[in-house]
CSV table of C-alpha atoms and ligand atoms in Angstrom, one decimal:
chain,number,residue,atom,x,y,z
A,21,MET,CA,-3.3,120.1,98.9
A,22,ASN,CA,-2.3,118.1,95.8
A,23,LEU,CA,-0.7,114.7,96.1
A,24,ASP,CA,2.8,115.8,95.1
A,25,ARG,CA,2.8,118.6,97.6
A,26,ARG,CA,1.6,116.3,100.4
A,27,LYS,CA,4.3,113.7,99.5
A,28,PHE,CA,7.0,116.3,99.5
A,29,LEU,CA,6.0,117.6,102.9
A,30,THR,CA,6.0,114.0,104.3
A,31,LEU,CA,9.5,113.4,102.8
A,32,SER,CA,10.7,116.8,104.2
A,33,ALA,CA,9.6,115.8,107.7
A,34,LEU,CA,11.5,112.5,107.3
A,35,THR,CA,14.7,113.9,105.9
A,36,GLY,CA,14.8,117.6,106.7
A,37,ILE,CA,15.1,118.5,103.0
A,38,ILE,CA,15.2,122.2,102.2
A,39,SER,CA,15.5,123.2,98.6
A,40,ALA,CA,18.8,124.9,98.0
A,41,THR,CA,19.4,127.7,95.6
A,42,PRO,CA,21.9,126.6,93.0
A,43,SER,CA,25.2,128.3,93.1
A,44,PRO,CA,26.1,130.4,90.0
A,45,VAL,CA,29.1,128.2,89.3
A,46,ARG,CA,29.1,126.9,85.8
A,47,ALA,CA,30.6,123.6,84.6
A,48,LEU,CA,32.1,125.2,81.5
A,49,THR,CA,35.1,126.8,83.1
A,50,LEU,CA,37.8,125.9,80.6
A,51,PRO,CA,41.2,125.7,82.2
A,52,GLU,CA,43.7,128.5,81.2
A,53,PRO,CA,45.8,127.4,79.5
A,54,SER,CA,43.8,124.3,78.5
A,55,PRO,CA,46.0,121.2,79.0
A,56,LYS,CA,46.3,118.9,76.0
A,57,ALA,CA,43.8,116.1,76.3
A,58,ARG,CA,45.1,112.6,76.3
A,59,LEU,CA,43.5,109.3,75.2
A,60,ARG,CA,44.1,107.1,78.2
A,61,LEU,CA,42.4,103.7,77.8
A,62,SER,CA,41.0,101.5,80.6
A,63,CYS,CA,39.1,98.2,80.4
A,64,GLN,CA,36.6,96.5,82.7
A,65,ASP,CA,37.5,93.2,84.2
A,66,SER,CA,34.8,91.3,82.4
A,67,VAL,CA,35.8,92.7,79.0
A,68,ALA,CA,39.5,91.9,79.0
A,69,PRO,CA,40.6,88.5,77.7
A,70,GLY,CA,42.4,86.1,80.0
A,71,LYS,CA,41.6,83.5,82.7
A,72,THR,CA,43.4,85.3,85.5
A,73,ILE,CA,43.8,88.9,86.4
A,74,ALA,CA,47.5,88.6,85.6
A,75,GLU,CA,46.7,87.4,82.1
A,76,LYS,CA,44.2,90.2,81.6
A,77,LEU,CA,46.8,92.8,82.7
A,78,ASP,CA,49.4,91.3,80.4
A,79,PHE,CA,47.1,91.7,77.4
A,80,LEU,CA,46.0,95.2,78.4
A,81,GLU,CA,49.5,96.5,79.0
A,82,ALA,CA,50.7,95.0,75.7
A,83,ASN,CA,48.0,97.0,73.9
A,84,GLY,CA,48.6,100.3,75.6
A,85,PHE,CA,45.9,100.4,78.2
A,86,GLU,CA,46.7,102.4,81.3
A,87,ALA,CA,44.0,101.2,83.7
A,88,PHE,CA,41.9,98.2,84.8
A,89,GLU,CA,38.4,98.6,86.0
A,90,PRO,CA,37.1,96.0,88.5
A,91,HIS,CA,33.5,95.7,89.7
A,92,GLY,CA,32.9,96.8,93.3
A,93,LYS,CA,31.0,93.7,94.2
A,94,ASP,CA,34.0,91.6,93.3
A,95,LEU,CA,36.5,93.5,95.4
A,96,PRO,CA,36.3,91.4,98.6
A,97,ASN,CA,37.2,88.3,96.5
A,98,ILE,CA,39.8,89.7,94.1
A,99,ALA,CA,41.6,92.4,96.1
A,100,ASP,CA,44.5,90.1,97.1
A,101,GLU,CA,45.0,88.6,93.6
A,102,LEU,CA,44.6,92.1,92.0
A,103,GLN,CA,47.2,93.7,94.3
A,104,LYS,CA,49.7,90.9,93.6
A,105,ALA,CA,49.1,91.0,89.9
A,106,LEU,CA,49.6,94.8,89.8
A,107,GLN,CA,53.1,94.7,91.4
A,108,GLY,CA,55.8,95.9,89.1
A,109,ARG,CA,53.5,97.1,86.3
A,110,LYS,CA,52.7,100.4,84.8
A,111,ILE,CA,48.9,99.7,84.5
A,112,LYS,CA,46.9,100.7,87.6
A,113,VAL,CA,43.4,100.3,88.9
A,114,GLY,CA,41.4,103.1,87.3
A,115,VAL,CA,37.9,103.4,88.8
A,116,VAL,CA,35.8,100.8,90.5
A,117,CYS,CA,32.4,100.2,89.0
A,118,GLY,CA,29.4,100.0,91.3
A,119,GLY,CA,29.1,97.4,94.0
A,120,MET,CA,26.6,99.2,96.2
A,121,GLN,CA,23.7,97.4,97.9
A,122,GLY,CA,20.4,99.1,99.0
A,123,CYS,CA,19.5,102.5,97.5
A,124,LEU,CA,20.6,105.9,98.7
A,125,ILE,CA,17.3,107.5,97.7
A,126,SER,CA,14.8,104.7,98.6
A,127,ASP,CA,11.6,105.7,100.2
A,128,GLN,CA,12.5,103.1,102.8
A,129,GLU,CA,14.9,104.1,105.6
A,130,GLU,CA,16.5,100.7,105.9
A,131,GLU,CA,17.4,100.6,102.1
A,132,ARG,CA,18.9,104.1,102.4
A,133,ARG,CA,21.0,103.0,105.4
A,134,LYS,CA,22.1,99.9,103.5
A,135,GLY,CA,23.1,102.0,100.5
A,136,MET,CA,25.1,104.5,102.6
A,137,GLU,CA,27.0,101.8,104.5
A,138,SER,CA,27.8,99.5,101.5
A,139,LEU,CA,28.9,102.5,99.4
A,140,LYS,CA,31.3,103.6,102.2
A,141,GLU,CA,32.7,100.0,102.3
A,142,VAL,CA,33.3,100.0,98.5
A,143,LEU,CA,34.9,103.5,98.7
A,144,THR,CA,37.3,102.3,101.4
A,145,ALA,CA,38.3,99.2,99.5
A,146,ALA,CA,38.7,101.0,96.2
A,147,GLY,CA,40.9,103.7,97.9
A,148,ALA,CA,43.1,101.0,99.3
A,149,LEU,CA,43.7,99.7,95.8
A,150,GLY,CA,44.7,103.2,94.5
A,151,ALA,CA,41.5,103.7,92.5
A,152,THR,CA,40.7,107.2,91.3
A,153,GLY,CA,36.9,106.8,91.7
A,154,VAL,CA,33.9,104.7,92.4
A,155,ILE,CA,30.9,104.7,90.0
A,156,MET,CA,27.5,105.1,91.6
A,157,VAL,CA,24.0,104.9,90.1
A,158,PRO,CA,21.6,106.5,92.6
A,159,ALA,CA,18.5,104.4,91.8
A,160,ARG,CA,17.5,101.8,89.3
A,161,PRO,CA,13.9,101.4,88.3
A,162,ASN,CA,11.7,100.0,91.2
A,163,GLN,CA,14.3,100.9,93.8
A,164,THR,CA,12.5,104.0,94.9
A,165,LYS,CA,8.9,105.3,94.9
A,166,LEU,CA,10.1,108.9,95.1
A,167,GLY,CA,9.3,111.0,92.1
A,168,HIS,CA,11.9,112.8,89.9
A,169,TRP,CA,12.1,116.0,92.0
A,170,GLU,CA,12.0,114.4,95.4
A,171,ALA,CA,14.6,111.8,94.5
A,172,ARG,CA,17.0,114.5,93.3
A,173,GLU,CA,16.5,116.6,96.4
A,174,LEU,CA,17.2,113.7,98.6
A,175,LEU,CA,20.3,112.7,96.7
A,176,VAL,CA,21.8,116.2,97.0
A,177,LYS,CA,21.1,116.0,100.8
A,178,VAL,CA,22.8,112.6,101.4
A,179,LEU,CA,25.8,112.9,99.1
A,180,PRO,CA,28.0,115.2,101.3
A,181,GLU,CA,28.5,112.5,103.9
A,182,LEU,CA,29.7,110.1,101.2
A,183,CYS,CA,31.8,112.8,99.6
A,184,ASP,CA,33.7,113.3,102.9
A,185,HIS,CA,34.2,109.5,103.0
A,186,ALA,CA,35.5,109.5,99.4
A,187,GLN,CA,37.9,112.3,100.0
A,188,LYS,CA,39.3,110.5,103.1
A,189,ALA,CA,39.7,107.4,100.9
A,190,GLY,CA,41.6,109.5,98.3
A,191,LEU,CA,39.2,109.2,95.4
A,192,HIS,CA,36.0,110.6,93.8
A,193,LEU,CA,32.4,109.4,94.0
A,194,LEU,CA,31.3,109.3,90.3
A,195,LEU,CA,27.6,109.8,89.3
A,196,GLU,CA,26.8,107.8,86.2
A,197,PRO,CA,23.9,109.1,84.1
A,198,LEU,CA,22.0,106.3,82.4
A,199,ASN,CA,19.4,106.0,79.7
A,200,ARG,CA,15.8,106.8,80.6
A,201,ARG,CA,14.9,103.1,81.1
A,202,GLU,CA,17.5,102.7,83.8
A,203,CYS,CA,17.5,105.9,85.8
A,204,HIS,CA,14.5,108.2,85.8
A,205,PHE,CA,16.1,111.5,86.8
A,206,LEU,CA,19.8,111.2,85.9
A,207,ARG,CA,20.0,110.7,82.1
A,208,GLN,CA,22.3,113.3,80.7
A,209,VAL,CA,25.9,114.3,81.5
A,210,ALA,CA,24.6,117.8,82.3
A,211,ASP,CA,22.1,116.3,84.8
A,212,GLY,CA,25.0,114.8,86.7
A,213,ALA,CA,27.1,118.0,86.4
A,214,ALA,CA,24.2,120.0,87.8
A,215,ILE,CA,24.0,117.7,90.8
A,216,CYS,CA,27.8,118.1,91.4
A,217,ARG,CA,27.3,121.9,91.2
A,218,ASP,CA,24.5,121.7,93.8
A,219,VAL,CA,26.4,119.4,96.2
A,220,ASP,CA,29.4,121.6,95.8
A,221,HIS,CA,31.9,119.2,97.3
A,222,PRO,CA,35.3,118.2,95.8
A,223,GLY,CA,34.5,114.5,96.4
A,224,ILE,CA,31.7,114.3,93.8
A,225,ARG,CA,32.2,114.2,90.1
A,226,VAL,CA,30.3,112.9,87.0
A,227,MET,CA,31.1,110.5,84.2
A,228,GLY,CA,29.7,109.9,80.7
A,229,ASP,CA,28.9,106.6,79.0
A,230,PHE,CA,28.8,106.8,75.2
A,231,TRP,CA,26.3,104.0,75.0
A,232,HIS,CA,23.7,105.7,77.3
A,233,MET,CA,24.6,109.0,75.6
A,234,THR,CA,23.5,107.5,72.2
A,235,TRP,CA,19.9,107.6,73.5
A,236,GLU,CA,19.9,110.7,75.7
A,237,GLU,CA,22.2,113.3,74.2
A,238,THR,CA,21.7,115.5,71.1
A,239,SER,CA,25.4,116.1,70.9
A,240,ASP,CA,28.2,114.1,72.4
A,241,MET,CA,30.5,117.2,72.2
A,242,ALA,CA,28.0,119.4,74.0
A,243,ALA,CA,27.4,116.8,76.6
A,244,PHE,CA,31.1,116.6,77.6
A,245,ILE,CA,31.5,120.3,77.5
A,246,ALA,CA,28.5,120.6,79.9
A,247,GLY,CA,30.3,118.1,82.1
A,248,GLY,CA,33.3,120.4,82.0
A,249,GLN,CA,35.4,120.5,85.2
A,250,TYR,CA,33.1,117.9,86.8
A,251,LEU,CA,33.8,115.1,84.2
A,252,ARG,CA,36.2,112.5,85.5
A,253,HIS,CA,35.5,109.2,83.6
A,254,VAL,CA,34.0,107.9,80.4
A,255,HIS,CA,32.6,104.5,79.4
A,256,ILE,CA,32.6,103.3,75.8
A,257,ALA,CA,30.8,100.6,73.8
A,258,SER,CA,29.4,100.2,70.3
A,259,ARG,CA,26.7,102.8,69.7
A,260,LYS,CA,23.6,100.6,68.9
A,261,ASN,CA,24.1,97.2,70.6
A,262,ARG,CA,26.6,97.9,73.4
A,263,LYS,CA,29.1,95.5,71.9
A,264,MET,CA,32.9,96.2,71.3
A,265,PRO,CA,33.4,99.7,69.7
A,266,GLY,CA,33.5,99.1,66.0
A,267,GLU,CA,31.2,96.0,66.0
A,268,ASP,CA,28.2,98.1,65.0
A,269,ALA,CA,28.2,99.7,61.6
A,270,GLY,CA,29.1,103.4,61.7
A,271,ASP,CA,30.4,103.5,65.3
A,272,ASN,CA,31.6,107.0,65.6
A,273,TYR,CA,33.0,108.8,68.7
A,274,VAL,CA,34.6,111.8,66.9
A,275,ASP,CA,32.1,114.4,68.1
A,276,GLY,CA,32.5,113.3,71.7
A,277,PHE,CA,36.3,113.2,71.4
A,278,LYS,CA,36.2,116.8,70.2
A,279,GLY,CA,34.4,117.8,73.4
A,280,LEU,CA,36.9,115.9,75.5
A,281,LYS,CA,39.7,117.8,73.8
A,282,LEU,CA,38.0,121.1,74.3
A,283,ILE,CA,37.9,120.6,78.1
A,284,GLY,CA,41.4,119.2,78.2
A,285,TYR,CA,40.2,115.8,79.5
A,286,GLN,CA,42.9,113.9,81.4
A,287,ASP,CA,41.0,110.9,82.8
A,288,PHE,CA,40.2,107.4,81.4
A,289,ILE,CA,38.0,106.1,78.6
A,290,SER,CA,37.1,102.6,79.7
A,291,PHE,CA,35.6,99.7,77.8
A,292,GLU,CA,32.3,98.6,79.2
A,293,CYS,CA,30.7,96.5,76.5
A,294,GLY,CA,29.6,93.1,75.2
A,295,LEU,CA,31.1,91.2,72.3
A,296,LYS,CA,30.1,89.9,68.9
A,297,GLY,CA,33.4,88.5,67.6
A,298,GLU,CA,36.6,86.9,69.1
A,299,ARG,CA,37.5,88.8,72.2
A,300,SER,CA,41.3,89.6,71.7
A,301,ASN,CA,40.9,90.5,68.0
A,302,ALA,CA,37.9,92.7,68.6
A,303,LEU,CA,39.6,94.6,71.5
A,304,ILE,CA,42.7,95.2,69.4
A,305,ALA,CA,40.6,96.4,66.5
A,306,ALA,CA,38.6,98.7,68.8
A,307,VAL,CA,41.8,100.2,70.2
A,308,LYS,CA,42.9,101.0,66.7
A,309,LEU,CA,39.6,102.5,65.8
A,310,LEU,CA,39.5,104.8,68.9
A,311,ARG,CA,43.1,105.9,68.3
A,312,GLU,CA,42.3,106.8,64.7
A,313,GLN,CA,39.1,108.7,65.6
A,314,TRP,CA,40.9,110.5,68.5
A,315,GLU,CA,43.5,111.7,66.1
A,316,SER,CA,40.9,112.9,63.6
A,317,ALA,CA,38.8,114.8,66.3
B,420,MG,MG1,28.5,102.6,82.1
């Protein structure tokens, strides 16, 4: 028996994994008639200028943003301030980014348990704030000793319990594909969409991040089309250095925007990025660039 086979059998005994046959459902089921896609901007807490949440929301609303994206680890500390600051405004909480402890697909049971419990807590807290989703990265490097195939099988097995919890909380659990240095088996939007297909639960969806896509996709348009009906969120940054969109020479999102228009995308494109210049000016310039490129797509 080779090593991989022996490892899998051990894992199977621990978790009861049985390989499922993928359903024939395809992500590319374009809605009929296709709704007109909309450019709906969102911004992460750490990217928006301002000392308080209220100041950040003032700036974002004044510049046409529809959503604010807090980090999951901050929710216990900022939930009261955020709820108060949102009163009487059009801008809403979009998705909540991360905040999970442990690792859902660790080779250690205690880490898997911690991952499950902490993610449920973030989903509940995010749902109470009216968020549309919680972003989740299944495993960072060194968080699991499982190989590519075993990790994916285990993920598909543990997700339904979390999807049920997400549905009850009124939002989606969002898989985020990362570049190959940050997640070893979930790199492309199509990888995430295929996991959604295999889990086959309305509580699980996928997102795309233009910065990670720079390294992993051969076509932004094709990536978003592959996400199709499963795509529910997008992150954006400059293409080469992950700064504000437009701060790297040649920053271009037109091909991706074409894909989003083809699938009738209705969800948020959210700023997750660093900064080279002055924050307010750079963000205003980035919004202008994105609106121009959206129109030309
Ligand atoms: Mg991201």
